[in-house]
Amino acid sequence: MKVLAIDSSGLTASVAVVEETYTVAEYTVDYKKTHSQTLLPMIDEVAKMTDLDLADIDAIAVSGGPGSFTGLRIGSATAKGLGLALDKPLIHVPTVDGLAFQVFGCEDIICPIMDARRNQVYTGIYTFSRRAGKKEGIKEVEPVFQVLRMQMAIAVEDLIRRLNNYNRPVVFLGDGVPVYREVLSEGLKVPYSFAPAYMNRQRAAVIGALGIRYYKSGKYETAMEHRPEYLRQSQAERERARRESTARLLVREMKTEDVAAVAEMEYQSFPDPWSQNSILETISNSLTICLLAEKAGKAVGYLFAYIAVDETEIARIAVVKEQQKKGIGTSLLQALEEICKKKQIKKLLLDVRESNQAARSFYQKAAFQEDGVRKGFYEAPREDGILMSRPL
């Protein structure tokens, strides 16, 4: 079996061609260049130097995370692109597993650490046990790779406490060693050592060798299925979440330019979503009340209601999944109530699927009463509708 292996999860960029019994070629660079500059030229150079036709490889092994967000995206995009073009499967090798596998045969605790910033590391806890071989007349010992604790993001202090509980010597490696070496030395109560420089960074040859093992055990995927594993949010995602969590909720009248965002929320919220044309027609109707809830400029919920003389019927109300149970639905109802009172509306009406217990509970907390049942009112799937109302 022949595998092209890629690792761009850290500062090191590494490419290799690996067969089951040896490494055909490996190209590793740990220098001040971005992976977008180096990775594809490295693959091209390895292919040229070994007269390799990429169509002849059996699979592509890629370090799938954790690690640098940018590096992982570049590596994954490269592997996916090649996999799609060549119609080859991808082998997702966890980054920390690949680091630990370099210390092959070690029966101590193996603890790779990658600097995750904010006093955290990406790590896992590994070792090799020894199992006697079964070849007649040969006293072969086969080291067995054991994952004692799957890769994780963890505070350095918490990692030290876990390692002390094992009461076994520990070997450290990875780019987190120079950053946290002093903290580790101060906190560890068990014997420890640090791997030498030649096995202290990511290597594609190891990703390839471990990838072949994973492939034989059925651990592979299509190029379309592959996704890098980040373990935690990027800084940009954390900042966005912080802004959204602290942003003031704004409920306003829906506008024509909101139609696309509302249609997307419709699709995510209901089995029978309204089309953009239906939403646009509803906004244009003078006998409707159409409200949009926003946080940090992003649409997070909406409400449609129809006015009939002195009653208003709620036709749709929804909140995006990640913002549910944060009072947005209640705020939409309160805004509707204020508008209805100004219009001298005396009653709010609605219907809800009989099986939608969450919605029924929400409306009951908002003082709606169940008035009756509409048999077979809903389609896809067919279901009774529960009638509810509330006086204003």
GROMACS .gro file of C-alpha atoms in nm:
model
  392
    1MET     CA    1   0.000   0.000   0.000
    2LYS     CA    2   0.130   0.346  -0.091
    3VAL     CA    3   0.014   0.659   0.094
    4LEU     CA    4   0.075   1.030   0.044
    5ALA     CA    5   0.095   1.190   0.388
    6ILE     CA    6   0.051   1.559   0.478
    7ASP     CA    7   0.101   1.741   0.807
    8SER     CA    8   0.057   2.118   0.837
    9SER     CA    9  -0.100   2.127   1.183
   10GLY     CA   10   0.179   2.334   1.340
   11LEU     CA   11   0.473   2.551   1.237
   12THR     CA   12   0.626   2.252   1.060
   13ALA     CA   13   0.516   2.164   0.707
   14SER     CA   14   0.578   1.800   0.617
   15VAL     CA   15   0.501   1.577   0.318
   16ALA     CA   16   0.589   1.209   0.271
   17VAL     CA   17   0.529   0.908   0.052
   18VAL     CA   18   0.506   0.596   0.267
   19GLU     CA   19   0.470   0.229   0.190
   20GLU     CA   20   0.399  -0.046   0.440
   21THR     CA   21   0.763  -0.136   0.508
   22TYR     CA   22   0.951   0.188   0.442
   23THR     CA   23   0.940   0.561   0.377
   24VAL     CA   24   0.993   0.639   0.009
   25ALA     CA   25   1.048   1.012   0.063
   26GLU     CA   26   0.990   1.282   0.322
   27TYR     CA   27   1.018   1.661   0.288
   28THR     CA   28   0.994   1.861   0.613
   29VAL     CA   29   1.040   2.235   0.662
   30ASP     CA   30   1.024   2.428   0.989
   31TYR     CA   31   1.090   2.782   0.876
   32LYS     CA   32   0.921   3.122   0.858
   33LYS     CA   33   0.700   3.054   0.557
   34THR     CA   34   0.328   2.993   0.541
   35HIS     CA   35   0.195   2.652   0.449
   36SER     CA   36   0.010   2.806   0.157
   37GLN     CA   37   0.353   2.888   0.011
   38THR     CA   38   0.521   2.557   0.084
   39LEU     CA   39   0.280   2.263   0.089
   40LEU     CA   40   0.190   2.217  -0.279
   41PRO     CA   41   0.548   2.286  -0.403
   42MET     CA   42   0.672   2.026  -0.150
   43ILE     CA   43   0.426   1.765  -0.280
   44ASP     CA   44   0.529   1.845  -0.636
   45GLU     CA   45   0.900   1.813  -0.550
   46VAL     CA   46   0.855   1.481  -0.371
   47ALA     CA   47   0.660   1.344  -0.669
   48LYS     CA   48   0.932   1.459  -0.912
   49MET     CA   49   1.221   1.322  -0.705
   50THR     CA   50   1.059   0.979  -0.673
   51ASP     CA   51   0.905   0.960  -1.022
   52LEU     CA   52   0.568   0.931  -0.853
   53ASP     CA   53   0.242   0.948  -1.046
   54LEU     CA   54  -0.007   1.063  -0.779
   55ALA     CA   55  -0.272   0.849  -0.947
   56ASP     CA   56  -0.077   0.545  -0.821
   57ILE     CA   57  -0.122   0.620  -0.451
   58ASP     CA   58  -0.386   0.424  -0.261
   59ALA     CA   59  -0.487   0.690  -0.008
   60ILE     CA   60  -0.400   1.030   0.138
   61ALA     CA   61  -0.322   1.052   0.510
   62VAL     CA   62  -0.362   1.396   0.663
   63SER     CA   63  -0.301   1.530   1.010
   64GLY     CA   64  -0.656   1.624   1.098
   65GLY     CA   65  -0.610   1.833   1.410
   66PRO     CA   66  -0.589   1.979   1.659
   67GLY     CA   67  -0.339   2.248   1.576
   68SER     CA   68  -0.307   2.582   1.403
   69PHE     CA   69  -0.646   2.679   1.259
   70THR     CA   70  -0.492   2.819   0.941
   71GLY     CA   71  -0.249   2.531   0.904
   72LEU     CA   72  -0.520   2.269   0.947
   73ARG     CA   73  -0.743   2.439   0.692
   74ILE     CA   74  -0.461   2.451   0.437
   75GLY     CA   75  -0.369   2.086   0.495
   76SER     CA   76  -0.728   1.967   0.484
   77ALA     CA   77  -0.809   2.171   0.174
   78THR     CA   78  -0.500   2.032  -0.001
   79ALA     CA   79  -0.585   1.673   0.093
   80LYS     CA   80  -0.952   1.715  -0.002
   81GLY     CA   81  -0.862   1.870  -0.337
   82LEU     CA   82  -0.621   1.590  -0.421
   83GLY     CA   83  -0.863   1.325  -0.295
   84LEU     CA   84  -1.145   1.458  -0.512
   85ALA     CA   85  -0.925   1.498  -0.818
   86LEU     CA   86  -0.764   1.154  -0.783
   87ASP     CA   87  -1.073   0.977  -0.642
   88LYS     CA   88  -0.873   0.854  -0.342
   89PRO     CA   89  -0.987   0.800   0.020
   90LEU     CA   90  -0.857   1.018   0.302
   91ILE     CA   91  -0.720   0.888   0.631
   92HIS     CA   92  -0.781   1.132   0.915
   93VAL     CA   93  -0.493   1.090   1.163
   94PRO     CA   94  -0.532   1.288   1.487
   95THR     CA   95  -0.233   1.522   1.519
   96VAL     CA   96  -0.149   1.428   1.876
   97ASP     CA   97  -0.168   1.055   1.795
   98GLY     CA   98   0.090   1.114   1.523
   99LEU     CA   99   0.325   1.293   1.761
  100ALA     CA  100   0.299   1.016   2.020
  101PHE     CA  101   0.356   0.741   1.762
  102GLN     CA  102   0.706   0.881   1.700
  103VAL     CA  103   0.818   0.750   2.040
  104PHE     CA  104   0.755   0.397   1.913
  105GLY     CA  105   0.780   0.116   2.168
  106CYS     CA  106   0.813   0.343   2.472
  107GLU     CA  107   0.641   0.190   2.778
  108ASP     CA  108   0.649   0.515   2.974
  109ILE     CA  109   0.362   0.763   2.953
  110ILE     CA  110   0.396   0.956   2.625
  111CYS     CA  111   0.254   1.308   2.644
  112PRO     CA  112   0.271   1.526   2.332
  113ILE     CA  113   0.191   1.891   2.402
  114MET     CA  114   0.109   2.157   2.144
  115ASP     CA  115   0.082   2.517   2.255
  116ALA     CA  116  -0.286   2.620   2.232
  117ARG     CA  117  -0.226   2.964   2.389
  118ARG     CA  118  -0.422   3.102   2.685
  119ASN     CA  119  -0.225   2.869   2.918
  120GLN     CA  120  -0.371   2.563   2.744
  121VAL     CA  121  -0.223   2.278   2.543
  122TYR     CA  122  -0.354   2.028   2.292
  123THR     CA  123  -0.250   1.692   2.427
  124GLY     CA  124  -0.334   1.327   2.482
  125ILE     CA  125  -0.191   1.048   2.697
  126TYR     CA  126  -0.038   0.741   2.532
  127THR     CA  127   0.191   0.445   2.585
  128PHE     CA  128   0.306   0.124   2.417
  129SER     CA  129   0.247  -0.215   2.572
  130ARG     CA  130   0.430  -0.528   2.459
  131ARG     CA  131   0.255  -0.833   2.319
  132ALA     CA  132   0.446  -1.148   2.225
  133GLY     CA  133   0.430  -1.241   1.858
  134LYS     CA  134   0.288  -1.573   1.737
  135LYS     CA  135   0.549  -1.661   1.473
  136GLU     CA  136   0.675  -2.013   1.542
  137GLY     CA  137   1.036  -2.024   1.653
  138ILE     CA  138   1.067  -1.642   1.674
  139LYS     CA  139   1.056  -1.458   2.003
  140GLU     CA  140   0.918  -1.142   1.846
  141VAL     CA  141   0.771  -0.869   2.063
  142GLU     CA  142   0.514  -0.642   1.899
  143PRO     CA  143   0.466  -0.301   2.064
  144VAL     CA  144   0.096  -0.210   2.083
  145PHE     CA  145   0.002   0.159   2.059
  146GLN     CA  146  -0.241   0.247   2.339
  147VAL     CA  147  -0.446   0.566   2.370
  148LEU     CA  148  -0.494   0.617   2.745
  149ARG     CA  149  -0.663   0.955   2.701
  150MET     CA  150  -0.784   1.083   2.364
  151GLN     CA  151  -0.658   1.417   2.239
  152MET     CA  152  -0.802   1.718   2.418
  153ALA     CA  153  -0.754   2.087   2.494
  154ILE     CA  154  -0.666   2.130   2.861
  155ALA     CA  155  -0.505   2.377   3.102
  156VAL     CA  156  -0.142   2.292   3.176
  157GLU     CA  157  -0.209   2.274   3.550
  158ASP     CA  158  -0.490   2.020   3.496
  159LEU     CA  159  -0.263   1.811   3.274
  160ILE     CA  160   0.005   1.804   3.543
  161ARG     CA  161  -0.248   1.678   3.800
  162ARG     CA  162  -0.358   1.398   3.565
  163LEU     CA  163  -0.003   1.289   3.493
  164ASN     CA  164   0.089   1.281   3.862
  165ASN     CA  165  -0.201   1.039   3.918
  166TYR     CA  166  -0.048   0.784   3.678
  167ASN     CA  167   0.261   0.752   3.899
  168ARG     CA  168   0.472   0.654   3.596
  169PRO     CA  169   0.759   0.826   3.412
  170VAL     CA  170   0.648   1.068   3.140
  171VAL     CA  171   0.808   1.157   2.806
  172PHE     CA  172   0.713   1.499   2.662
  173LEU     CA  173   0.743   1.620   2.303
  174GLY     CA  174   0.592   1.887   2.081
  175ASP     CA  175   0.609   2.263   2.032
  176GLY     CA  176   0.455   2.319   2.376
  177VAL     CA  177   0.769   2.188   2.551
  178PRO     CA  178   0.977   2.509   2.534
  179VAL     CA  179   0.672   2.718   2.631
  180TYR     CA  180   0.571   2.515   2.938
  181ARG     CA  181   0.893   2.336   3.034
  182GLU     CA  182   0.943   2.541   3.350
  183VAL     CA  183   0.580   2.496   3.463
  184LEU     CA  184   0.604   2.120   3.405
  185SER     CA  185   0.930   2.096   3.599
  186GLU     CA  186   0.777   2.276   3.895
  187GLY     CA  187   0.452   2.080   3.907
  188LEU     CA  188   0.542   1.721   3.820
  189LYS     CA  189   0.594   1.471   4.101
  190VAL     CA  190   0.676   1.180   3.870
  191PRO     CA  191   0.999   1.124   3.673
  192TYR     CA  192   0.993   1.295   3.332
  193SER     CA  193   1.207   1.354   3.026
  194PHE     CA  194   1.190   1.543   2.696
  195ALA     CA  195   1.221   1.380   2.356
  196PRO     CA  196   1.524   1.482   2.144
  197ALA     CA  197   1.491   1.745   1.870
  198TYR     CA  198   1.467   1.496   1.581
  199MET     CA  199   1.137   1.356   1.715
  200ASN     CA  200   1.003   1.675   1.868
  201ARG     CA  201   0.795   1.805   1.575
  202GLN     CA  202   0.525   1.675   1.342
  203ARG     CA  203   0.644   1.438   1.067
  204ALA     CA  204   0.442   1.332   0.766
  205ALA     CA  205   0.620   0.993   0.753
  206VAL     CA  206   0.470   0.910   1.092
  207ILE     CA  207   0.125   1.029   0.980
  208GLY     CA  208   0.161   0.796   0.680
  209ALA     CA  209   0.275   0.495   0.883
  210LEU     CA  210  -0.002   0.539   1.139
  211GLY     CA  211  -0.246   0.614   0.859
  212ILE     CA  212  -0.178   0.275   0.699
  213ARG     CA  213  -0.263   0.109   1.030
  214TYR     CA  214  -0.585   0.310   1.055
  215TYR     CA  215  -0.675   0.230   0.694
  216LYS     CA  216  -0.639  -0.145   0.754
  217SER     CA  217  -0.869  -0.119   1.054
  218GLY     CA  218  -1.133   0.059   0.843
  219LYS     CA  219  -1.067   0.412   0.966
  220TYR     CA  220  -1.085   0.615   0.644
  221GLU     CA  221  -1.330   0.846   0.473
  222THR     CA  222  -1.410   1.008   0.142
  223ALA     CA  223  -1.260   1.343   0.052
  224MET     CA  224  -1.605   1.504   0.082
  225GLU     CA  225  -1.652   1.365   0.434
  226HIS     CA  226  -1.322   1.492   0.573
  227ARG     CA  227  -1.331   1.774   0.829
  228PRO     CA  228  -1.042   1.894   1.047
  229GLU     CA  229  -1.084   1.860   1.424
  230TYR     CA  230  -1.016   2.189   1.600
  231LEU     CA  231  -1.109   2.087   1.959
  232ARG     CA  232  -1.195   2.447   2.040
  233GLN     CA  233  -1.315   2.763   1.866
  234SER     CA  234  -1.077   2.993   1.684
  235GLN     CA  235  -1.004   3.338   1.825
  236ALA     CA  236  -1.232   3.496   1.564
  237GLU     CA  237  -1.514   3.259   1.656
  238ARG     CA  238  -1.466   3.327   2.028
  239GLU     CA  239  -1.474   3.702   1.967
  240ARG     CA  240  -1.789   3.671   1.758
  241ALA     CA  241  -1.959   3.459   2.026
  242ARG     CA  242  -1.859   3.714   2.290
  243ARG     CA  243  -1.999   4.002   2.085
  244GLU     CA  244  -2.323   3.815   2.022
  245SER     CA  245  -2.363   3.719   2.388
  246THR     CA  246  -2.320   4.079   2.508
  247ALA     CA  247  -2.498   4.251   2.219
  248ARG     CA  248  -2.833   4.418   2.283
  249LEU     CA  249  -3.132   4.242   2.130
  250LEU     CA  250  -3.319   4.457   1.880
  251VAL     CA  251  -3.672   4.371   1.766
  252ARG     CA  252  -3.787   4.573   1.466
  253GLU     CA  253  -4.023   4.561   1.168
  254MET     CA  254  -3.907   4.325   0.896
  255LYS     CA  255  -3.779   4.478   0.572
  256THR     CA  256  -3.753   4.353   0.216
  257GLU     CA  257  -3.375   4.310   0.251
  258ASP     CA  258  -3.435   4.066   0.541
  259VAL     CA  259  -3.614   3.812   0.320
  260ALA     CA  260  -3.310   3.594   0.242
  261ALA     CA  261  -3.207   3.564   0.608
  262VAL     CA  262  -3.563   3.483   0.716
  263ALA     CA  263  -3.598   3.222   0.442
  264GLU     CA  264  -3.283   3.051   0.567
  265MET     CA  265  -3.420   3.045   0.924
  266GLU     CA  266  -3.750   2.908   0.789
  267TYR     CA  267  -3.563   2.624   0.619
  268GLN     CA  268  -3.380   2.539   0.941
  269SER     CA  269  -3.689   2.564   1.164
  270PHE     CA  270  -3.982   2.405   0.981
  271PRO     CA  271  -4.049   2.091   0.770
  272ASP     CA  272  -4.268   2.304   0.539
  273PRO     CA  273  -4.064   2.625   0.502
  274TRP     CA  274  -4.206   2.933   0.332
  275SER     CA  275  -4.035   3.041   0.011
  276GLN     CA  276  -3.873   3.381  -0.032
  277ASN     CA  277  -4.169   3.485  -0.251
  278SER     CA  278  -4.417   3.386   0.021
  279ILE     CA  279  -4.221   3.582   0.280
  280LEU     CA  280  -4.203   3.885   0.051
  281GLU     CA  281  -4.580   3.871  -0.012
  282THR     CA  282  -4.643   3.850   0.363
  283ILE     CA  283  -4.427   4.157   0.433
  284SER     CA  284  -4.609   4.348   0.158
  285ASN     CA  285  -4.954   4.267   0.302
  286SER     CA  286  -5.099   4.564   0.494
  287LEU     CA  287  -5.282   4.327   0.732
  288THR     CA  288  -4.970   4.159   0.867
  289ILE     CA  289  -4.723   4.228   1.146
  290CYS     CA  290  -4.374   4.106   1.056
  291LEU     CA  291  -4.100   4.135   1.318
  292LEU     CA  292  -3.730   4.053   1.310
  293ALA     CA  293  -3.501   3.999   1.611
  294GLU     CA  294  -3.135   4.100   1.567
  295LYS     CA  295  -2.818   4.062   1.772
  296ALA     CA  296  -2.495   4.230   1.665
  297GLY     CA  297  -2.651   4.289   1.324
  298LYS     CA  298  -2.735   3.923   1.275
  299ALA     CA  299  -3.092   3.793   1.237
  300VAL     CA  300  -3.167   3.551   1.523
  301GLY     CA  301  -3.548   3.523   1.517
  302TYR     CA  302  -3.870   3.641   1.355
  303LEU     CA  303  -4.248   3.650   1.384
  304PHE     CA  304  -4.533   3.671   1.132
  305ALA     CA  305  -4.890   3.756   1.238
  306TYR     CA  306  -5.214   3.832   1.053
  307ILE     CA  307  -5.468   4.093   1.165
  308ALA     CA  308  -5.843   4.015   1.139
  309VAL     CA  309  -6.068   4.292   1.282
  310ASP     CA  310  -5.982   4.295   1.657
  311GLU     CA  311  -5.783   3.970   1.662
  312THR     CA  312  -5.431   3.882   1.551
  313GLU     CA  313  -5.323   3.529   1.461
  314ILE     CA  314  -4.957   3.434   1.494
  315ALA     CA  315  -4.862   3.238   1.181
  316ARG     CA  316  -4.489   3.183   1.241
  317ILE     CA  317  -4.241   3.242   1.520
  318ALA     CA  318  -3.891   3.097   1.528
  319VAL     CA  319  -3.548   3.150   1.685
  320VAL     CA  320  -3.221   3.015   1.546
  321LYS     CA  321  -3.105   2.706   1.733
  322GLU     CA  322  -2.790   2.851   1.890
  323GLN     CA  323  -2.989   3.144   2.037
  324GLN     CA  324  -3.284   2.950   2.178
  325LYS     CA  325  -3.378   2.973   2.548
  326LYS     CA  326  -3.231   3.323   2.573
  327GLY     CA  327  -3.558   3.517   2.586
  328ILE     CA  328  -3.571   3.606   2.216
  329GLY     CA  329  -3.909   3.440   2.155
  330THR     CA  330  -4.050   3.622   2.458
  331SER     CA  331  -3.916   3.954   2.329
  332LEU     CA  332  -4.084   3.895   1.992
  333LEU     CA  333  -4.416   3.824   2.166
  334GLN     CA  334  -4.381   4.136   2.381
  335ALA     CA  335  -4.312   4.352   2.076
  336LEU     CA  336  -4.616   4.202   1.902
  337GLU     CA  337  -4.832   4.272   2.207
  338GLU     CA  338  -4.727   4.639   2.215
  339ILE     CA  339  -4.813   4.683   1.846
  340CYS     CA  340  -5.147   4.505   1.889
  341LYS     CA  341  -5.247   4.725   2.182
  342LYS     CA  342  -5.179   5.035   1.975
  343LYS     CA  343  -5.403   4.890   1.702
  344GLN     CA  344  -5.671   4.810   1.965
  345ILE     CA  345  -5.639   4.436   1.907
  346LYS     CA  346  -5.814   4.242   2.183
  347LYS     CA  347  -5.691   3.887   2.136
  348LEU     CA  348  -5.392   3.685   2.013
  349LEU     CA  349  -5.452   3.349   1.844
  350LEU     CA  350  -5.227   3.069   1.719
  351ASP     CA  351  -5.213   2.698   1.646
  352VAL     CA  352  -4.929   2.455   1.715
  353ARG     CA  353  -4.853   2.094   1.627
  354GLU     CA  354  -4.984   1.856   1.891
  355SER     CA  355  -4.641   1.687   1.921
  356ASN     CA  356  -4.449   2.015   1.965
  357GLN     CA  357  -4.433   2.006   2.342
  358ALA     CA  358  -4.156   2.267   2.364
  359ALA     CA  359  -4.366   2.524   2.176
  360ARG     CA  360  -4.682   2.442   2.372
  361SER     CA  361  -4.491   2.490   2.698
  362PHE     CA  362  -4.346   2.819   2.573
  363TYR     CA  363  -4.690   2.956   2.486
  364GLN     CA  364  -4.841   2.838   2.814
  365LYS     CA  365  -4.569   3.028   3.004
  366ALA     CA  366  -4.668   3.332   2.798
  367ALA     CA  367  -5.027   3.297   2.934
  368PHE     CA  368  -5.181   3.132   2.626
  369GLN     CA  369  -5.464   2.885   2.690
  370GLU     CA  370  -5.548   2.575   2.484
  371ASP     CA  371  -5.893   2.621   2.332
  372GLY     CA  372  -5.945   2.321   2.106
  373VAL     CA  373  -5.811   2.091   1.835
  374ARG     CA  374  -5.805   2.111   1.455
  375LYS     CA  375  -5.806   1.750   1.336
  376GLY     CA  376  -5.546   1.668   1.073
  377PHE     CA  377  -5.462   2.037   1.031
  378TYR     CA  378  -5.090   1.992   0.961
  379GLU     CA  379  -4.930   1.815   0.666
  380ALA     CA  380  -4.589   1.646   0.619
  381PRO     CA  381  -4.642   1.476   0.855
  382ARG     CA  382  -5.018   1.486   0.902
  383GLU     CA  383  -5.100   1.590   1.256
  384ASP     CA  384  -5.363   1.764   1.470
  385GLY     CA  385  -5.323   2.132   1.551
  386ILE     CA  386  -5.379   2.267   1.903
  387LEU     CA  387  -5.565   2.601   1.913
  388MET     CA  388  -5.440   2.853   2.167
  389SER     CA  389  -5.532   3.211   2.256
  390ARG     CA  390  -5.458   3.495   2.494
  391PRO     CA  391  -5.659   3.813   2.565
  392LEU     CA  392  -5.481   4.149   2.553
   0.00000   0.00000   0.00000
